[in-house]
XYZ file of C-alpha atoms in Angstrom:
775
model
C 23.426 -99.723 -34.120
C 24.899 -98.777 -37.482
C 24.174 -102.118 -39.169
C 21.742 -100.390 -41.542
C 24.238 -97.813 -42.747
C 25.150 -97.906 -46.434
C 28.687 -98.707 -47.602
C 28.886 -95.180 -49.002
C 28.105 -93.734 -45.563
C 30.769 -95.891 -43.980
C 33.382 -94.721 -46.485
C 32.538 -91.086 -45.693
C 33.125 -91.560 -41.960
C 36.885 -90.779 -41.936
C 36.254 -87.502 -43.805
C 33.392 -86.641 -41.475
C 35.552 -87.183 -38.408
C 38.361 -85.079 -39.844
C 35.952 -82.190 -40.423
C 34.507 -82.526 -36.924
C 37.986 -82.606 -35.441
C 38.927 -79.352 -37.194
C 35.701 -77.675 -36.123
C 36.142 -78.800 -32.514
C 39.703 -77.456 -32.355
C 38.235 -74.012 -33.039
C 35.252 -74.390 -30.739
C 34.094 -77.212 -28.477
C 30.383 -77.904 -28.495
C 28.649 -76.148 -25.665
C 28.967 -78.314 -22.573
C 25.934 -79.710 -20.830
C 24.323 -77.809 -17.956
C 25.164 -79.021 -14.449
C 23.385 -82.165 -13.300
C 22.840 -80.444 -9.934
C 24.192 -77.545 -7.865
C 24.115 -75.028 -10.713
C 26.048 -71.983 -9.479
C 23.639 -69.791 -11.462
C 20.641 -71.107 -9.536
C 20.320 -68.957 -6.422
C 17.761 -71.323 -4.860
C 20.024 -74.358 -4.773
C 23.690 -73.353 -4.997
C 24.002 -72.823 -1.232
C 22.545 -76.200 -0.213
C 24.883 -78.281 1.957
C 24.947 -81.216 -0.462
C 26.410 -78.833 -3.066
C 29.409 -77.884 -0.930
C 32.378 -79.689 -2.405
C 34.522 -79.031 0.661
C 32.296 -81.200 2.881
C 32.873 -84.954 3.277
C 30.839 -87.078 0.859
C 28.828 -88.823 3.558
C 27.773 -85.461 4.993
C 26.601 -84.261 1.585
C 24.741 -87.510 0.923
C 23.020 -87.412 4.302
C 21.988 -83.798 3.728
C 20.459 -84.593 0.344
C 18.571 -87.627 1.648
C 17.146 -85.494 4.448
C 15.640 -83.095 1.917
C 13.912 -85.719 -0.252
C 10.345 -86.905 0.236
C 9.638 -90.641 0.157
C 8.009 -90.282 -3.267
C 11.061 -88.483 -4.624
C 13.321 -91.177 -3.197
C 11.314 -93.972 -4.802
C 11.584 -92.365 -8.235
C 15.376 -92.426 -7.834
C 15.502 -96.220 -7.369
C 15.272 -96.943 -11.119
C 17.601 -96.484 -14.084
C 15.658 -93.554 -15.553
C 15.792 -91.613 -12.291
C 13.354 -88.695 -12.153
C 14.373 -85.062 -11.753
C 13.867 -83.225 -8.463
C 13.271 -79.691 -9.787
C 12.767 -78.055 -6.383
C 16.356 -79.087 -5.484
C 17.764 -78.307 -8.935
C 18.522 -81.963 -9.700
C 18.075 -83.186 -13.268
C 16.777 -86.591 -14.291
C 19.464 -89.183 -14.990
C 19.676 -92.306 -17.129
C 21.964 -94.802 -15.398
C 22.067 -97.352 -18.228
C 24.997 -96.890 -20.588
C 27.282 -99.589 -22.011
C 31.006 -99.581 -22.776
C 31.951 -103.223 -23.285
C 34.615 -102.433 -25.914
C 33.872 -98.828 -26.773
C 31.050 -96.396 -25.990
C 27.868 -98.131 -27.107
C 24.350 -96.987 -27.904
C 22.804 -100.277 -26.784
C 21.602 -98.693 -23.539
C 19.446 -95.532 -23.583
C 22.077 -93.479 -21.747
C 24.306 -92.848 -24.758
C 23.424 -91.814 -28.281
C 25.302 -90.811 -31.406
C 24.703 -87.857 -33.702
C 25.700 -84.272 -34.251
C 29.242 -83.662 -33.092
C 29.492 -87.325 -31.964
C 28.590 -89.537 -34.958
C 30.497 -92.504 -33.534
C 33.181 -93.722 -31.142
C 36.226 -95.962 -31.326
C 35.083 -99.583 -31.544
C 37.722 -101.910 -30.123
C 37.798 -105.667 -30.695
C 35.185 -107.724 -28.908
C 36.345 -108.733 -25.412
C 37.100 -112.366 -26.278
C 39.597 -111.137 -28.917
C 41.205 -108.588 -26.607
C 41.521 -111.243 -23.901
C 43.501 -113.391 -26.356
C 46.285 -110.794 -26.193
C 46.912 -111.736 -22.523
C 48.123 -108.151 -22.201
C 47.074 -106.455 -18.955
C 48.478 -103.046 -19.863
C 46.549 -103.100 -23.156
C 43.278 -103.798 -21.323
C 43.819 -100.845 -19.017
C 44.859 -98.606 -21.905
C 41.672 -99.452 -23.810
C 39.649 -98.653 -20.679
C 41.278 -95.223 -20.419
C 40.537 -94.425 -24.066
C 36.924 -95.580 -23.777
C 36.388 -93.430 -20.681
C 38.000 -90.416 -22.408
C 35.434 -90.752 -25.163
C 32.625 -91.386 -22.653
C 33.496 -88.214 -20.709
C 33.698 -86.230 -23.935
C 30.231 -87.417 -24.913
C 28.902 -86.663 -21.415
C 30.261 -83.134 -21.664
C 28.441 -82.805 -24.980
C 25.149 -84.021 -23.508
C 25.211 -87.358 -25.394
C 26.050 -89.903 -22.684
C 25.989 -90.651 -18.987
C 28.822 -91.514 -16.630
C 27.685 -94.938 -15.376
C 28.630 -97.813 -17.664
C 27.389 -101.357 -17.120
C 30.549 -103.029 -18.345
C 32.531 -105.297 -18.288
C 30.912 -108.727 -18.541
C 33.182 -111.028 -16.533
C 31.119 -114.228 -16.445
C 33.114 -117.401 -17.071
C 32.805 -118.734 -20.633
C 31.750 -122.119 -19.265
C 29.920 -123.655 -22.231
C 31.166 -123.228 -25.823
C 27.605 -122.742 -27.121
C 26.873 -119.657 -25.015
C 25.855 -116.785 -27.297
C 27.361 -114.174 -24.986
C 30.720 -115.876 -24.548
C 32.059 -113.311 -27.024
C 31.537 -110.575 -24.388
C 33.709 -112.305 -21.803
C 37.466 -112.695 -21.235
C 37.199 -116.483 -21.642
C 36.990 -119.647 -19.579
C 39.771 -119.176 -17.037
C 38.915 -117.414 -13.742
C 42.428 -115.966 -13.255
C 42.457 -114.516 -16.776
C 38.904 -113.172 -16.358
C 39.764 -111.676 -12.964
C 42.863 -109.895 -14.230
C 40.952 -108.582 -17.245
C 38.146 -107.348 -14.989
C 40.464 -105.501 -12.620
C 42.596 -103.846 -15.303
C 39.767 -102.809 -17.628
C 37.859 -101.351 -14.678
C 40.954 -99.493 -13.488
C 41.303 -98.006 -16.949
C 37.651 -97.035 -17.241
C 37.361 -95.502 -13.792
C 40.849 -93.923 -13.730
C 40.206 -93.266 -10.051
C 42.050 -90.414 -8.368
C 41.479 -90.833 -4.659
C 37.738 -91.243 -4.276
C 36.954 -89.505 -7.572
C 35.846 -91.446 -10.630
C 36.209 -90.623 -14.306
C 33.316 -92.939 -15.107
C 31.719 -95.665 -12.971
C 32.167 -99.230 -14.259
C 30.022 -102.252 -13.400
C 30.978 -105.927 -13.316
C 28.168 -108.203 -14.464
C 26.269 -110.585 -14.273
C 26.622 -111.855 -10.705
C 26.646 -114.848 -10.513
C 26.765 -118.237 -12.311
C 25.075 -116.605 -15.298
C 26.010 -118.194 -18.605
C 22.911 -119.552 -20.287
C 20.594 -117.468 -22.447
C 18.250 -119.741 -24.353
C 18.997 -123.420 -24.839
C 16.587 -126.291 -25.512
C 13.612 -124.364 -24.156
C 15.409 -123.198 -21.000
C 15.947 -119.437 -20.833
C 17.791 -117.163 -18.437
C 14.564 -115.862 -16.879
C 13.485 -119.310 -15.681
C 16.854 -120.939 -15.074
C 17.845 -122.095 -11.604
C 21.620 -122.607 -11.632
C 22.504 -125.388 -9.225
C 26.067 -124.643 -8.174
C 28.266 -126.299 -5.568
C 30.055 -124.182 -2.970
C 33.298 -125.408 -4.494
C 32.500 -124.263 -8.039
C 31.078 -120.962 -6.829
C 34.216 -120.135 -4.842
C 36.882 -121.372 -7.254
C 35.299 -120.542 -10.611
C 32.171 -118.409 -10.881
C 32.914 -115.801 -8.178
C 36.647 -115.369 -8.863
C 36.389 -112.626 -11.541
C 33.817 -110.693 -9.505
C 35.996 -110.779 -6.414
C 38.965 -109.490 -8.442
C 36.762 -106.802 -9.941
C 35.671 -105.508 -6.523
C 38.802 -106.119 -4.438
C 41.520 -105.314 -6.999
C 39.655 -103.254 -9.586
C 37.673 -101.342 -6.916
C 34.709 -101.265 -9.265
C 31.885 -98.823 -8.477
C 29.073 -101.265 -9.267
C 28.080 -104.917 -9.568
C 25.047 -106.176 -11.495
C 23.056 -109.159 -10.227
C 21.768 -111.590 -12.841
C 18.369 -112.873 -14.013
C 18.847 -116.470 -12.964
C 18.384 -118.089 -9.609
C 21.315 -119.727 -7.847
C 20.337 -122.773 -5.808
C 16.678 -121.739 -5.748
C 17.034 -118.054 -4.938
C 17.054 -115.096 -7.397
C 20.495 -113.491 -7.227
C 18.968 -110.000 -6.862
C 17.084 -111.131 -3.750
C 19.872 -113.147 -2.137
C 21.193 -111.283 0.896
C 24.051 -113.778 1.278
C 25.313 -112.925 -2.211
C 24.678 -109.174 -2.159
C 25.034 -107.929 1.422
C 27.054 -110.902 2.590
C 29.601 -111.438 -0.170
C 29.776 -108.369 -2.432
C 29.391 -105.708 0.241
C 30.411 -107.670 3.337
C 33.377 -109.866 2.377
C 34.609 -107.908 -0.639
C 33.736 -104.403 0.669
C 32.146 -102.967 -2.463
C 32.408 -99.170 -2.432
C 29.503 -98.499 -4.760
C 26.049 -99.671 -5.766
C 24.408 -102.950 -6.784
C 22.087 -102.840 -9.808
C 19.706 -105.441 -11.208
C 19.926 -106.739 -14.734
C 17.206 -105.058 -16.753
C 13.710 -106.033 -15.588
C 15.094 -108.846 -13.442
C 13.165 -107.625 -10.373
C 10.018 -107.839 -12.479
C 11.120 -111.235 -13.819
C 11.520 -112.467 -10.244
C 7.836 -111.777 -9.610
C 6.178 -112.197 -13.031
C 8.175 -115.125 -14.409
C 9.767 -116.911 -11.466
C 6.819 -116.285 -9.125
C 9.257 -116.024 -6.261
C 6.909 -113.939 -4.076
C 3.132 -113.765 -3.747
C 2.885 -110.014 -4.362
C 4.927 -107.446 -6.309
C 5.574 -105.342 -3.218
C 7.103 -108.412 -1.529
C 9.534 -108.690 -4.455
C 10.385 -104.995 -4.158
C 11.007 -105.372 -0.422
C 13.007 -108.609 -0.819
C 15.461 -107.106 -3.299
C 16.101 -103.834 -1.448
C 16.510 -105.620 1.889
C 18.901 -108.113 0.250
C 21.160 -105.245 -0.816
C 19.900 -104.118 -4.232
C 20.319 -100.364 -4.687
C 19.063 -99.701 -8.203
C 16.519 -101.363 -10.491
C 17.115 -101.384 -14.231
C 13.437 -101.243 -15.045
C 10.289 -99.627 -13.587
C 9.392 -102.250 -10.979
C 10.746 -100.529 -7.852
C 9.306 -97.167 -8.892
C 5.864 -98.762 -9.148
C 5.804 -101.068 -6.118
C 8.133 -99.693 -3.414
C 5.633 -97.172 -2.015
C 3.095 -99.888 -1.177
C 5.889 -102.076 0.230
C 6.738 -99.281 2.685
C 3.079 -98.559 3.544
C 2.451 -102.253 4.246
C 5.451 -102.430 6.564
C 7.407 -104.818 4.341
C 10.159 -102.238 3.973
C 11.303 -99.280 6.051
C 12.198 -95.889 4.621
C 15.666 -96.335 6.106
C 16.128 -99.311 3.717
C 15.364 -97.020 0.790
C 17.784 -94.440 2.217
C 20.574 -96.996 2.408
C 20.062 -97.942 -1.253
C 20.042 -94.302 -2.364
C 23.098 -93.489 -0.251
C 25.059 -95.965 -2.374
C 23.886 -94.616 -5.740
C 24.123 -90.925 -4.800
C 27.611 -91.439 -3.371
C 28.750 -92.782 -6.750
C 27.191 -89.787 -8.513
C 29.027 -87.459 -6.167
C 32.301 -89.320 -6.745
C 31.698 -88.647 -10.455
C 31.372 -84.919 -9.778
C 27.699 -84.758 -10.721
C 26.905 -82.612 -7.669
C 29.924 -80.344 -8.089
C 28.345 -77.743 -10.340
C 29.653 -76.696 -13.738
C 31.022 -79.798 -15.599
C 33.478 -77.763 -17.666
C 35.236 -76.594 -14.500
C 35.810 -80.181 -13.282
C 38.496 -82.732 -14.151
C 37.871 -84.039 -17.705
C 35.621 -81.015 -18.335
C 37.766 -80.025 -21.316
C 37.121 -83.267 -23.244
C 34.976 -82.859 -26.340
C 34.444 -84.047 -29.940
C 38.134 -83.690 -30.791
C 38.889 -86.360 -28.148
C 36.711 -89.022 -29.824
C 37.951 -91.211 -32.686
C 41.361 -89.556 -32.568
C 44.133 -91.047 -34.731
C 45.776 -92.396 -31.549
C 42.559 -94.080 -30.416
C 42.028 -95.670 -33.813
C 45.641 -96.837 -33.884
C 45.087 -98.506 -30.506
C 42.028 -100.305 -31.911
C 44.225 -101.616 -34.734
C 46.987 -102.654 -32.320
C 44.488 -104.431 -30.048
C 43.180 -106.423 -33.019
C 46.713 -107.365 -34.065
C 47.547 -108.565 -30.560
C 44.370 -110.632 -30.237
C 44.615 -112.614 -33.487
C 45.613 -116.244 -32.900
C 47.552 -118.389 -35.386
C 46.118 -121.894 -34.974
C 47.858 -123.755 -37.815
C 50.717 -122.946 -40.161
C 51.902 -125.857 -42.285
C 55.059 -125.426 -44.268
C 55.049 -122.719 -42.948
C 52.821 -121.069 -45.568
C 52.440 -117.821 -43.641
C 53.379 -115.052 -43.817
C 52.409 -114.423 -47.423
C 54.864 -112.555 -49.624
C 53.976 -109.403 -51.554
C 56.370 -110.479 -54.293
C 55.215 -114.114 -54.625
C 51.533 -113.648 -53.782
C 50.617 -110.686 -55.930
C 47.042 -111.841 -56.541
C 44.953 -113.077 -53.622
C 41.482 -114.612 -53.852
C 39.448 -113.324 -50.915
C 36.444 -115.561 -50.377
C 33.745 -116.138 -47.780
C 30.659 -114.593 -46.162
C 32.817 -112.608 -43.712
C 35.360 -111.467 -46.300
C 33.952 -107.960 -46.799
C 32.005 -107.384 -43.594
C 32.128 -104.266 -41.457
C 29.553 -104.288 -38.624
C 30.117 -108.037 -38.076
C 33.663 -107.253 -36.900
C 32.517 -105.289 -33.844
C 30.339 -108.009 -32.319
C 27.578 -107.180 -29.871
C 27.154 -104.374 -27.316
C 28.919 -102.112 -29.789
C 28.159 -98.590 -30.913
C 28.797 -96.825 -34.207
C 32.437 -97.186 -35.197
C 34.638 -94.337 -36.422
C 35.046 -96.240 -39.696
C 35.744 -99.782 -40.862
C 38.476 -101.695 -42.644
C 37.044 -104.990 -43.875
C 39.296 -108.010 -44.531
C 38.952 -107.456 -48.280
C 39.965 -103.819 -47.930
C 42.886 -104.717 -45.658
C 44.238 -107.405 -48.002
C 43.810 -105.045 -50.976
C 46.511 -102.848 -49.465
C 49.021 -105.676 -49.947
C 47.927 -107.406 -53.156
C 45.514 -107.384 -56.066
C 42.368 -109.134 -54.916
C 39.722 -111.282 -56.579
C 36.643 -111.267 -54.382
C 33.858 -113.829 -54.182
C 31.460 -114.140 -51.238
C 30.902 -117.872 -51.808
C 27.829 -117.720 -49.531
C 25.196 -114.997 -49.409
C 25.520 -114.912 -45.587
C 27.059 -116.934 -42.749
C 24.076 -119.307 -42.707
C 25.389 -120.489 -46.113
C 22.342 -122.546 -47.012
C 23.111 -122.789 -50.730
C 26.109 -123.677 -52.900
C 25.158 -121.754 -56.048
C 28.053 -119.301 -55.514
C 30.682 -121.993 -54.925
C 31.696 -122.293 -58.593
C 32.691 -118.642 -58.844
C 34.676 -118.973 -55.610
C 36.556 -122.007 -56.956
C 37.311 -120.125 -60.182
C 38.752 -117.221 -58.205
C 41.004 -119.582 -56.243
C 42.349 -121.103 -59.495
C 43.399 -117.666 -60.740
C 45.148 -116.454 -57.580
C 48.623 -116.888 -56.095
C 47.046 -117.428 -52.650
C 43.537 -117.858 -51.280
C 42.140 -116.427 -48.066
C 38.773 -117.777 -46.879
C 37.112 -115.558 -44.256
C 34.436 -117.702 -42.659
C 32.798 -118.168 -39.253
C 29.853 -116.733 -37.373
C 28.037 -113.483 -36.657
C 25.248 -112.216 -34.401
C 22.635 -114.221 -36.318
C 24.329 -117.385 -35.004
C 25.580 -116.386 -31.530
C 24.220 -113.460 -29.540
C 22.397 -112.423 -26.400
C 19.390 -114.730 -26.039
C 20.791 -116.909 -28.832
C 22.881 -119.885 -27.754
C 24.327 -122.141 -30.444
C 23.011 -125.616 -31.218
C 26.442 -127.042 -32.017
C 30.060 -126.182 -32.759
C 30.391 -126.775 -36.506
C 30.583 -124.081 -39.172
C 27.041 -123.086 -40.180
C 25.296 -124.502 -43.240
C 27.575 -125.422 -46.118
C 30.600 -123.352 -45.039
C 32.711 -126.470 -44.542
C 31.916 -127.655 -48.050
C 32.936 -124.247 -49.445
C 36.280 -124.337 -47.609
C 37.084 -127.856 -48.801
C 36.098 -127.205 -52.414
C 38.024 -123.935 -52.623
C 41.086 -125.533 -50.974
C 41.036 -128.266 -53.642
C 40.757 -125.690 -56.426
C 43.368 -123.241 -55.099
C 46.704 -123.178 -56.925
C 48.454 -121.399 -54.042
C 48.376 -121.663 -50.263
C 44.882 -121.643 -48.727
C 44.407 -119.762 -45.465
C 41.260 -120.085 -43.367
C 40.423 -116.995 -41.275
C 37.671 -117.460 -38.687
C 35.529 -114.740 -37.168
C 33.600 -115.902 -34.128
C 33.125 -115.333 -30.429
C 32.840 -118.976 -29.499
C 35.010 -121.942 -30.543
C 34.330 -123.791 -33.787
C 35.081 -127.436 -34.538
C 37.234 -127.077 -37.659
C 38.884 -130.477 -37.326
C 38.334 -130.998 -41.057
C 40.513 -127.970 -41.869
C 43.064 -128.754 -39.180
C 43.540 -132.198 -40.745
C 43.318 -131.115 -44.408
C 46.834 -130.599 -45.862
C 45.346 -128.324 -48.540
C 44.287 -125.858 -45.821
C 47.767 -124.665 -45.025
C 47.013 -122.150 -42.243
C 44.201 -121.181 -39.862
C 43.775 -117.835 -38.077
C 41.161 -116.960 -35.467
C 40.319 -113.257 -35.290
C 37.314 -113.350 -32.963
C 35.376 -110.168 -33.707
C 38.365 -107.865 -34.274
C 36.749 -104.423 -34.114
C 36.658 -101.518 -36.538
C 40.217 -102.070 -37.813
C 39.893 -105.852 -37.940
C 40.491 -106.211 -41.652
C 43.709 -104.213 -41.481
C 44.940 -106.328 -38.557
C 44.114 -109.594 -40.348
C 46.016 -108.437 -43.434
C 48.981 -107.308 -41.348
C 49.222 -110.794 -39.830
C 48.720 -112.573 -43.161
C 51.578 -110.636 -44.783
C 53.921 -110.637 -41.779
C 53.826 -106.938 -40.901
C 52.606 -108.273 -37.557
C 53.980 -111.483 -36.056
C 50.983 -113.079 -34.288
C 51.245 -113.568 -30.528
C 47.659 -114.209 -29.383
C 46.644 -117.287 -27.394
C 43.219 -118.908 -27.181
C 41.315 -117.803 -24.046
C 38.997 -120.815 -24.341
C 39.146 -124.500 -25.246
C 38.023 -125.491 -28.753
C 36.062 -128.716 -28.298
C 35.032 -131.301 -30.885
C 31.368 -131.313 -31.878
C 30.605 -134.527 -29.973
C 31.552 -132.831 -26.669
C 28.290 -130.896 -26.530
C 26.229 -134.083 -26.827
C 27.640 -135.131 -23.432
C 27.164 -131.792 -21.686
C 23.752 -130.178 -21.140
C 24.089 -126.388 -20.846
C 21.994 -126.610 -17.691
C 24.634 -128.657 -15.841
C 26.722 -126.073 -13.977
C 29.255 -128.537 -12.605
C 32.861 -127.831 -13.534
C 34.304 -131.185 -12.469
C 33.854 -134.524 -14.242
C 31.582 -137.157 -12.684
C 30.186 -140.377 -14.097
C 29.729 -139.890 -17.836
C 29.885 -136.108 -17.472
C 33.275 -134.964 -18.851
C 33.668 -131.684 -16.957
C 34.300 -128.217 -18.331
C 37.231 -126.047 -19.434
C 40.871 -127.036 -19.606
C 41.038 -127.065 -15.780
C 38.796 -130.124 -15.474
C 38.028 -131.614 -18.912
C 40.584 -134.198 -20.035
C 39.103 -135.394 -23.327
C 40.150 -134.660 -26.916
C 40.185 -131.052 -28.134
C 40.470 -129.340 -31.518
C 42.745 -126.648 -30.064
C 43.598 -126.300 -26.357
C 43.280 -123.266 -24.117
C 46.430 -121.160 -24.465
C 47.222 -122.433 -27.972
C 48.725 -119.910 -30.368
C 51.618 -120.048 -32.817
C 54.177 -117.502 -34.034
C 56.262 -116.903 -37.145
C 59.323 -117.384 -34.969
C 60.310 -119.823 -32.218
C 60.881 -119.279 -28.516
C 62.760 -121.180 -25.859
C 62.327 -120.906 -22.065
C 64.824 -121.440 -19.289
C 64.566 -120.880 -15.545
C 67.039 -118.306 -14.275
C 65.774 -118.228 -10.696
C 63.235 -120.613 -9.197
C 62.830 -121.605 -5.535
C 62.451 -125.301 -4.854
C 60.813 -125.185 -1.425
C 58.675 -122.913 0.711
C 57.797 -122.955 4.405
C 54.216 -121.791 5.012
C 53.991 -120.008 8.389
C 50.663 -120.024 10.204
C 49.044 -116.902 11.596
C 48.729 -117.627 15.286
C 46.091 -114.893 15.727
C 43.671 -116.597 13.352
C 44.726 -120.152 14.024
C 41.927 -122.250 15.525
C 42.916 -125.896 15.889
C 45.515 -128.061 14.231
C 42.794 -130.338 12.855
C 40.835 -127.559 11.086
C 43.935 -125.882 9.723
C 45.789 -128.931 8.457
C 42.788 -130.877 7.221
C 43.858 -133.311 4.468
C 47.423 -132.022 4.762
C 46.424 -128.570 3.575
C 46.562 -125.186 5.299
C 43.475 -122.999 5.257
C 44.424 -119.788 3.469
C 42.877 -117.604 6.152
C 45.100 -119.342 8.748
C 48.325 -118.798 6.781
C 50.541 -115.764 7.153
C 50.149 -114.781 3.515
C 52.245 -111.608 3.684
C 55.483 -113.568 3.502
C 54.509 -116.068 0.802
C 55.496 -114.327 -2.431
C 58.062 -116.177 -4.535
C 60.124 -114.549 -7.318
C 60.515 -116.600 -10.495
C 62.839 -115.373 -13.242
C 62.366 -116.911 -16.683
C 64.596 -116.245 -19.688
C 62.695 -116.143 -22.984
C 64.911 -116.564 -26.042
C 63.778 -115.855 -29.596
C 65.526 -118.644 -31.514
C 64.034 -117.735 -34.908
C 64.823 -115.053 -37.455
C 61.833 -112.743 -36.924
C 61.080 -110.362 -34.058
C 58.076 -111.539 -32.106
C 55.900 -111.192 -29.055
C 55.628 -114.188 -26.770
C 52.925 -114.791 -24.200
C 54.382 -116.622 -21.247
C 51.701 -118.735 -19.543
C 52.488 -120.149 -16.096
C 50.374 -123.080 -14.906
C 50.503 -125.040 -11.671
C 49.425 -128.538 -10.722
C 48.805 -129.396 -7.043
C 50.226 -132.469 -5.311
C 48.726 -135.812 -6.239
C 45.641 -136.792 -4.318
C 42.066 -135.604 -4.203
C 42.921 -132.175 -5.584
C 42.142 -131.075 -9.144
C 44.132 -133.311 -11.537
C 44.593 -130.695 -14.267
C 46.867 -127.703 -14.443
C 45.499 -124.245 -13.797
C 46.726 -120.846 -14.965
C 48.352 -118.813 -12.202
C 50.071 -116.059 -14.164
C 50.965 -114.728 -17.595
C 53.221 -112.133 -19.140
C 53.507 -110.811 -22.699
C 57.038 -109.952 -23.786
C 58.499 -108.695 -27.077
C 61.793 -110.365 -28.034
C 63.985 -109.414 -30.968
C 65.194 -112.203 -33.252
C 68.217 -113.940 -31.758
C 67.955 -112.114 -28.443
C 66.687 -112.910 -24.950
C 64.469 -111.207 -22.367
C 64.223 -111.997 -18.674
C 60.688 -112.093 -17.305
C 60.095 -111.721 -13.576
C 56.915 -113.261 -12.218
C 55.911 -113.228 -8.569
C 53.979 -116.288 -7.509
C 51.999 -115.962 -4.327
C 51.386 -119.210 -2.469
C 48.037 -118.124 -0.989
C 46.686 -117.011 -4.355
C 48.364 -119.369 -6.781
C 48.914 -122.657 -4.972
C 45.589 -122.728 -3.131
C 42.695 -125.005 -4.031
C 39.021 -124.761 -3.017
C 37.703 -127.864 -1.295
C 34.195 -129.319 -1.569
C 32.980 -127.069 1.257
C 34.047 -123.908 -0.525
C 37.078 -123.414 1.751
C 40.310 -122.299 0.108
C 43.333 -124.324 1.257
C 47.012 -124.602 0.346
C 47.934 -128.289 -0.148
C 51.280 -129.237 1.320
C 53.708 -131.233 -0.789
C 55.143 -130.934 -4.307
C 53.444 -128.435 -6.627
C 54.454 -128.506 -10.286
C 54.896 -125.388 -12.384
C 54.447 -125.633 -16.172
C 55.953 -122.910 -18.373
C 55.769 -123.985 -21.999
C 57.633 -127.280 -22.100
C 59.452 -126.476 -18.841
C 58.419 -128.180 -15.623
C 59.571 -127.162 -12.154
C 58.673 -128.581 -8.746
C 58.363 -126.603 -5.516
C 57.747 -128.270 -2.184
C 55.460 -126.595 0.376
C 55.640 -127.471 4.067
C 53.613 -126.045 6.952
C 55.643 -124.173 9.556
C 54.068 -125.033 12.910
C 56.562 -123.052 14.962
C 54.832 -121.383 17.867
C 51.600 -123.315 17.334
C 50.175 -125.249 20.261
C 48.122 -128.327 19.314
């Protein structure tokens, strides 16, 4: 993954990329041979499935009709076998592009003309920008680089990203991969990143994205319970209003080409064998135009670990009949033949699965002959790690950094007053740590130390030998550095040794003796002390929040290849921070009350509930928290105060079912006419230009509905000092004022809904319009 590369190698990367860029301007590397339908192959070029002027379904049907059952079975797995007699090459489906082209999966590799790719901030950091256009822009850049690598024979076109699971529990090791704890935020991220990756033109795809892991998957390994054995017990209410929301947005709005089912069971049934989830919901209700793939080896896990069926061929049959199209792993290639011969599965079931995968390949142009003659066929090494792409990685990191505390204010630092800066901490000079997990090889790195060195003379001390920080023998040197400097920056936090796939955290405190280091250095420092945190999950830093000697706190997540430059830009005021936390930061004692295995979102008994939408206890920092170097003021310019909700007489059943508990079922409302324009003026009342993230929350009428506010919209706006910008937000009653009841039915409560925009509060009254309805 690049973690073993020497510092010298990393420093040579920019020069290497410049040389490759110059070479590629003169001559692109030779493009890969066609996946199928090679115009130079006289035996296959005239086959009907190669004719690009025919409808896709005709071409797919023709190809399926030419394959033997054995050939079909070998296409059901990620390392799909070649069919030489039809001129079809083998294909590796598994590639990753969570925040840049990655070499985690076997489908993409680096080397030769492609030594690396742009490594953007980890998803949790990018989500903190609350910037939809940025997410889509990153997706477009990543898919440019993916196509370039495909053309050079170094990558595939099917990417199993993004991860849109809800960051439900703060200990989850993979929370860093997600857009956070809020389903609306996660859904918007999913749709926009997928739109950027796929860059669909009609039915054609640039690359095929995949939303994972469906569904209620957010436990890896906690207290002896792992994801392979875990049965997630989830209510219909929580499934519909939390866990499934991002996946629905991904399919319905993002039009994603693939969904991945997860390892775990949901209510006693493996997700990859649950026809209600796969055929019923993903393909039936949401109309997925694409394929469904298993998480890697999860079909085998279903049989070997969960013992869900008596025989392996029963597991093979159960998954394919439930709607699974592709197995990441060898299981279906090994056991499907016997499943068919024993009558557990019909060949038509196999055909239906292959029709979905082959259709996606055809939408990608893989059966259209010469790649260089197709759209994106001109992309090559010069289109990877370009200056523009690397600038976007820097901008994304700047936008995602969150200012949590700023006493005084002590930030931004001044180049004239803070000429010497002590840079201390186990993450102060890291490179690979900044890109988090599911990353590839970055174009190059700017560590925090390197970034700060561009602004001031630095005195560097690690303080701890690593983030585990099990010893204090280096503390004295760190304290001495702080005494000599005009300002001190402590770069602390976590890395993949603490939180990662298959590694959930035990608690929320800084590891080892990091807290002691921060407190001792803060006491010794003769200038302002700034704590910078790198982490995917939240950390209980109450001690630093309450310590007057720690004057400021920044959270950078895992900020990507340019993270150190972005951190320095924020510290010295070149960038005015505008990020907001995409997850709640809980106190350490919260986790003692909440087993990771409890999937319930709502509080009950002594169980406090989860996320800002349901938990009402004390927090270190709340969801949506984030400060600026300037100040903003909101005012409502246009805001309706009431709305009549007309009912759709065609779908209307009975007055009792529609108006149960004084709420209209969404599917019975005429939703087309229920969009409300809200105009909000955002004024920058400070003396520094800044970007403000406008978060709009709603609270339903009092009663049995959720007591907390929930996010319904957001907008990021740049406002010059002393000026004002008008933000227009459309609020849709069916989407934004609806609540899921205990039966999993989405309803719009009638009565007064409250909108919260910063410190503004506005009430809008909803009433059912029964005109034309007969009781």
